[in-house]
Amino acid sequence: MIRKAVIPAAGFGTRVLPMTKAVPKEMLPIVDKPSIQYIVEECVKSGITDILIITSRGKETIENHFDKSPELERALSKPGKEDVLQQVQGISDLANIYYLRQKEAKGLGHAILCAKDFTGDEPFMVLYPDDVIFGEKPVALQLIEAYNEFGKACVGIKAVSQEAISKYSSLKIENIRDNIYTVTDMIEKPAKGQEFSLYSILGRCLLTADIYPILENTKPGAGGEIQLTDAMAVMAREGKMNGVDFVGKRYDMGNKLGVMMANVEQAVKHDEIGEDFKAYLKEFVKNI
Ligand code: UTP
């Protein structure tokens, strides 16, 4: 059973500046919810009860968002506000959420190493908070099911374009069946010609404690950061890693275009404003 998840949220979010100067990237909204709330909800829907969010200086609003807000709740305790009160209270009851500061942004691998005492020997999910993925079955659960069947660490994978692969990781894979693969090697941010394939890890990894001793010996890699991919590559080469070509619509909330696409596409489907927004959008595009 997978009970624990780690959400690394200590990065600078430089691709979404100036917005992310004082507001954490993870608090950028998709319509009316910060992206990190979608991530926590995905954990809860996947059966995860304990979540560690790795933060850094200036990210206090994340903690406030998942905390109780007695003043606000008091102000909303009046007729006609029941729905919004319930929403506000629901956020603080989602899961057991813990926080740990990564004192320096030394890379995603270093951020995960900070979670060692929290996860202990248990396997755990890692969810990148800027990859918000909508699916009928949560992607974390898709990975958990693969872990339960094969007993191996596994990563969420997707084919990306030739232009995009150099910004992500590239995987060497062999099909096991349907959308499940063995991952035998990987490389972070491959230069042209170094790619194994156009398959990349996007947003979700289910790791075992085997990762920690490897991370402790991982030297800074691409971009001078301690890369999780470099440590996972060791596990892949040792035959300890699978991949799930997950089903779901992913939005990259780590860049400006991704943020806008997520907002437009989800606003059209939104219960409260969907119909009005669709009507507005149809008029608006006539003049583009
Ligand atoms: P990214 O590289 O996408 O995030 O790392 P970033 O560094 O915030 O973004 P840019 O490139 O400056 O725009 C993937 C995830 O890992 C976290 C980030 O917060 C993000 O969710 N991360 C990255 C850490 O927690 N610590 C780090 O040292 C680096």
Coordinates of C-alpha atoms and ligand atoms in Angstrom, one line a residue:
M1 CA 0.0 0.0 0.0
I2 CA 1.3 3.5 -0.8
R3 CA 0.4 5.9 2.0
K4 CA 3.0 8.6 1.5
A5 CA 3.6 11.3 -1.1
V6 CA 6.3 14.0 -1.6
I7 CA 5.6 17.2 -3.4
P8 CA 8.8 19.1 -4.2
A9 CA 7.8 22.8 -4.3
A10 CA 11.0 24.6 -3.5
G11 CA 12.0 25.8 -6.9
F12 CA 12.2 29.4 -8.0
G13 CA 9.7 29.2 -10.9
T14 CA 11.9 31.5 -13.0
R15 CA 10.0 30.7 -16.2
V16 CA 6.8 32.3 -14.8
L17 CA 8.5 35.5 -13.5
P18 CA 7.6 38.2 -12.6
M19 CA 4.4 36.5 -11.2
T20 CA 6.5 34.1 -9.1
K21 CA 8.7 36.7 -7.5
A22 CA 6.4 36.9 -4.4
V23 CA 3.8 34.2 -5.2
P24 CA 4.9 30.5 -5.3
K25 CA 4.5 28.9 -8.7
E26 CA 2.5 26.2 -7.0
M27 CA -0.2 28.8 -6.0
L28 CA -0.9 29.8 -9.6
P29 CA -4.6 29.1 -10.2
I30 CA -6.4 27.0 -12.7
V31 CA -9.6 29.1 -12.7
D32 CA -10.3 29.2 -8.9
K33 CA -7.9 26.6 -7.3
P34 CA -4.2 26.8 -6.9
S35 CA -2.4 24.1 -8.9
I36 CA -1.0 22.4 -5.8
Q37 CA -4.6 21.8 -4.5
Y38 CA -5.2 19.7 -7.6
I39 CA -2.1 17.7 -6.8
V40 CA -3.1 17.1 -3.2
E41 CA -6.6 16.1 -4.4
E42 CA -5.0 13.6 -6.8
C43 CA -3.1 12.1 -3.8
V44 CA -6.2 11.8 -1.8
K45 CA -8.2 10.1 -4.6
S46 CA -5.3 7.7 -5.0
G47 CA -5.5 6.6 -1.3
I48 CA -2.5 8.6 -0.1
T49 CA -3.0 9.9 3.5
D50 CA 0.3 11.6 4.3
I51 CA 1.9 14.3 2.2
L52 CA 5.2 16.1 2.6
I53 CA 5.5 19.3 0.8
I54 CA 9.1 20.5 0.3
T55 CA 9.1 24.3 0.4
S56 CA 11.5 27.2 0.7
R57 CA 11.6 30.7 1.8
G58 CA 8.7 32.8 0.6
K59 CA 6.3 29.8 0.1
E60 CA 4.3 30.4 3.3
T61 CA 1.0 30.9 1.4
I62 CA 1.1 27.2 0.5
E63 CA 0.9 26.3 4.3
N64 CA -1.8 29.0 4.8
H65 CA -3.9 27.5 2.0
F66 CA -4.1 24.0 3.6
D67 CA -4.5 25.3 7.1
K68 CA -7.7 26.1 9.0
S69 CA -8.9 29.7 8.6
P70 CA -11.1 30.4 11.7
E71 CA -11.7 34.1 10.9
L72 CA -12.7 33.3 7.3
E73 CA -14.9 30.4 8.4
R74 CA -16.6 32.6 10.9
A75 CA -17.3 35.2 8.2
L76 CA -18.7 32.6 5.9
S77 CA -21.0 31.0 8.6
K78 CA -24.1 32.7 7.4
P79 CA -27.1 31.7 5.2
G80 CA -26.3 31.6 1.5
K81 CA -22.6 30.9 2.1
E82 CA -22.9 27.2 2.9
D83 CA -21.2 26.0 -0.3
V84 CA -18.2 28.2 -0.1
L85 CA -17.8 27.5 3.6
Q86 CA -17.8 23.8 2.9
Q87 CA -15.2 24.3 0.2
V88 CA -12.9 26.3 2.5
Q89 CA -13.2 23.8 5.3
G90 CA -12.7 20.8 3.0
I91 CA -9.3 22.1 1.9
S92 CA -7.9 21.9 5.4
D93 CA -9.3 18.4 5.9
L94 CA -7.9 16.8 2.7
A95 CA -4.9 14.9 4.2
N96 CA -2.1 15.0 6.8
I97 CA 0.2 17.6 5.3
Y98 CA 3.7 18.1 6.5
Y99 CA 6.3 20.7 5.4
L100 CA 10.0 20.7 5.2
R101 CA 12.2 23.5 3.9
Q102 CA 14.9 22.8 1.4
K103 CA 17.4 25.4 2.5
E104 CA 19.0 25.8 -0.9
A105 CA 17.5 25.0 -4.3
K106 CA 20.2 22.4 -5.2
G107 CA 17.9 20.5 -7.5
L108 CA 15.0 18.1 -7.6
G109 CA 17.2 15.1 -6.5
H110 CA 18.3 17.1 -3.5
A111 CA 14.7 18.0 -2.7
I112 CA 13.7 14.3 -2.7
L113 CA 16.7 13.4 -0.5
C114 CA 15.2 15.9 2.1
A115 CA 12.2 13.5 2.4
K116 CA 14.2 10.5 3.6
D117 CA 13.2 10.6 7.2
F118 CA 9.5 11.2 6.2
T119 CA 9.3 8.2 3.9
G120 CA 11.6 5.8 5.8
D121 CA 11.7 2.4 4.1
E122 CA 8.2 2.8 2.5
P123 CA 7.7 3.2 -1.2
F124 CA 6.3 6.7 -2.0
M125 CA 4.8 8.8 -4.7
V126 CA 6.5 12.0 -6.0
L127 CA 4.2 14.5 -7.7
Y128 CA 5.7 17.5 -9.5
P129 CA 3.3 20.3 -8.6
D130 CA 3.6 22.1 -11.9
D131 CA 2.4 19.1 -13.8
V132 CA -1.4 19.1 -13.2
I133 CA -3.0 16.1 -14.9
F134 CA -6.7 15.6 -15.3
G135 CA -7.7 12.0 -15.8
E136 CA -10.7 9.8 -15.1
K137 CA -8.3 7.6 -13.0
P138 CA -5.7 9.8 -11.1
V139 CA -2.3 9.2 -12.6
A140 CA -0.8 8.5 -9.1
L141 CA -3.3 5.6 -8.8
Q142 CA -2.3 4.4 -12.3
L143 CA 1.3 4.1 -11.0
I144 CA 0.3 2.6 -7.7
E145 CA -1.6 -0.2 -9.6
A146 CA 1.5 -0.9 -11.7
Y147 CA 3.6 -1.0 -8.5
N148 CA 1.1 -3.4 -6.8
E149 CA 1.3 -5.7 -9.9
F150 CA 5.1 -5.6 -10.6
G151 CA 6.6 -4.6 -7.3
K152 CA 9.0 -2.1 -8.9
A153 CA 9.5 1.7 -8.8
C154 CA 7.7 3.3 -11.8
V155 CA 7.5 6.6 -13.5
G156 CA 4.7 8.3 -15.5
I157 CA 5.8 8.6 -19.1
K158 CA 4.6 10.3 -22.3
A159 CA 6.0 10.8 -25.8
V160 CA 6.9 14.4 -26.4
S161 CA 7.9 16.3 -29.5
Q162 CA 11.5 16.3 -30.9
E163 CA 11.7 20.0 -29.9
A164 CA 10.6 19.4 -26.3
I165 CA 12.8 16.4 -25.5
S166 CA 15.9 18.4 -24.8
K167 CA 14.0 20.2 -22.0
Y168 CA 12.9 17.0 -20.4
S169 CA 14.4 13.6 -19.8
S170 CA 14.6 10.8 -22.5
L171 CA 14.0 7.2 -21.7
K172 CA 15.1 3.8 -23.0
I173 CA 12.1 1.6 -22.8
E174 CA 10.8 -1.9 -23.7
N175 CA 7.1 -2.7 -23.8
I176 CA 5.8 -5.2 -21.2
R177 CA 2.2 -5.0 -22.3
D178 CA -0.3 -2.3 -23.2
N179 CA 0.8 1.0 -21.7
I180 CA 3.4 -0.6 -19.3
Y181 CA 7.1 -0.6 -20.0
T182 CA 10.4 -1.5 -18.5
V183 CA 12.7 1.5 -18.3
T184 CA 16.3 0.4 -18.8
D185 CA 18.1 3.8 -18.9
M186 CA 17.4 7.5 -19.0
I187 CA 19.1 10.9 -19.5
E188 CA 18.2 14.4 -18.3
K189 CA 18.0 17.2 -20.8
P190 CA 19.7 15.3 -23.7
A191 CA 21.7 17.2 -26.2
K192 CA 20.7 16.5 -29.8
G193 CA 21.7 13.0 -30.7
Q194 CA 21.8 11.8 -27.1
E195 CA 18.1 10.9 -26.9
F196 CA 17.1 7.2 -26.2
S197 CA 13.6 7.9 -27.4
L198 CA 11.0 10.7 -27.3
Y199 CA 9.5 9.2 -24.2
S200 CA 10.0 11.4 -21.1
I201 CA 9.1 11.3 -17.5
L202 CA 6.2 13.8 -16.9
G203 CA 5.2 14.7 -13.4
R204 CA 4.8 11.5 -11.4
C205 CA 7.3 8.9 -10.0
L206 CA 6.7 6.1 -7.6
L207 CA 10.0 5.5 -5.8
T208 CA 11.3 3.0 -3.4
A209 CA 13.9 3.7 -0.6
D210 CA 16.6 2.3 -3.0
I211 CA 16.7 5.8 -4.4
Y212 CA 18.3 7.4 -1.2
P213 CA 21.8 5.8 -1.2
I214 CA 22.0 6.6 -4.9
L215 CA 20.9 10.2 -4.4
E216 CA 23.5 10.6 -1.6
N217 CA 26.2 9.8 -4.2
T218 CA 24.7 11.7 -7.1
K219 CA 26.9 14.6 -8.2
P220 CA 25.3 17.8 -9.7
G221 CA 24.3 17.1 -13.3
A222 CA 22.4 19.2 -15.9
G223 CA 22.2 22.8 -14.9
G224 CA 24.6 22.2 -12.0
E225 CA 21.6 20.7 -10.0
I226 CA 21.4 17.3 -8.3
Q227 CA 19.1 15.6 -10.8
L228 CA 16.5 13.0 -9.7
T229 CA 16.8 11.6 -13.2
D230 CA 20.5 10.8 -12.7
A231 CA 19.7 8.7 -9.6
M232 CA 16.6 7.1 -11.2
A233 CA 18.9 6.1 -14.2
V234 CA 21.0 4.0 -11.8
M235 CA 17.9 2.2 -10.7
A236 CA 16.8 1.7 -14.3
R237 CA 20.1 0.2 -15.3
E238 CA 19.8 -2.2 -12.3
G239 CA 16.4 -3.4 -13.7
K240 CA 14.4 -1.7 -10.9
M241 CA 12.2 0.7 -12.9
N242 CA 9.0 0.5 -14.9
G243 CA 7.1 3.2 -16.8
V244 CA 3.4 3.7 -17.3
D245 CA 2.3 5.6 -20.3
F246 CA -0.5 7.3 -18.3
V247 CA -3.9 8.3 -19.5
G248 CA -4.8 11.9 -18.7
K249 CA -4.6 15.5 -19.9
R250 CA -1.5 17.2 -18.6
Y251 CA -0.9 20.9 -18.2
D252 CA 2.5 22.3 -17.7
M253 CA 2.0 25.0 -15.1
G254 CA 5.7 25.8 -15.1
N255 CA 5.5 28.0 -18.1
K256 CA 3.3 30.9 -19.2
L257 CA 1.7 29.2 -22.2
G258 CA 0.9 26.1 -20.2
V259 CA -0.7 28.2 -17.5
M260 CA -3.0 30.0 -20.0
M261 CA -3.9 26.7 -21.8
A262 CA -4.9 25.1 -18.5
N263 CA -7.0 28.1 -17.5
V264 CA -8.9 28.4 -20.8
E265 CA -9.6 24.7 -21.2
Q266 CA -10.7 24.2 -17.7
A267 CA -12.7 27.5 -17.5
V268 CA -14.8 26.2 -20.4
K269 CA -15.8 23.1 -18.3
H270 CA -16.2 25.0 -15.1
D271 CA -19.6 24.4 -13.3
E272 CA -20.1 28.0 -12.3
I273 CA -18.6 30.0 -15.2
G274 CA -18.2 27.4 -18.0
E275 CA -21.2 28.4 -20.2
D276 CA -20.6 32.2 -19.9
F277 CA -16.9 31.8 -20.6
K278 CA -17.6 29.6 -23.6
A279 CA -20.0 32.3 -25.0
Y280 CA -17.4 35.0 -24.4
L281 CA -14.6 32.9 -26.0
K282 CA -16.6 32.3 -29.1
E283 CA -17.1 36.0 -29.6
F284 CA -13.5 36.8 -28.7
V285 CA -11.9 34.4 -31.2
K286 CA -13.9 35.9 -34.1
N287 CA -11.6 39.0 -33.9
I288 CA -8.3 37.2 -33.5
Ligands
UTP1 P1 11.6 22.8 -12.2 O1 12.9 23.0 -12.7 O2 10.5 22.6 -13.1 O3 11.1 24.0 -11.2 O4 11.6 21.6 -11.1 P2 11.7 25.4 -11.0 O5 13.2 25.3 -10.7 O6 10.9 26.1 -10.0 O7 11.4 26.1 -12.4 P3 12.2 27.2 -13.3 O8 13.0 26.3 -14.2 O9 13.0 28.1 -12.4 O10 11.1 27.9 -14.0 C1 10.6 20.7 -10.9 C2 10.0 20.7 -9.6 O11 11.0 20.5 -8.6 C3 11.0 21.5 -7.6 C4 10.3 22.7 -8.2 O12 9.6 23.4 -7.2 C5 9.3 22.0 -9.2 O13 8.1 21.7 -8.6 N1 12.3 21.8 -7.1 C6 13.3 22.1 -8.1 C7 12.6 21.7 -5.8 O14 11.8 21.5 -4.9 N2 13.9 22.0 -5.4 C8 14.9 22.3 -6.3 O15 16.1 22.6 -5.9 C9 14.6 22.3 -7.7

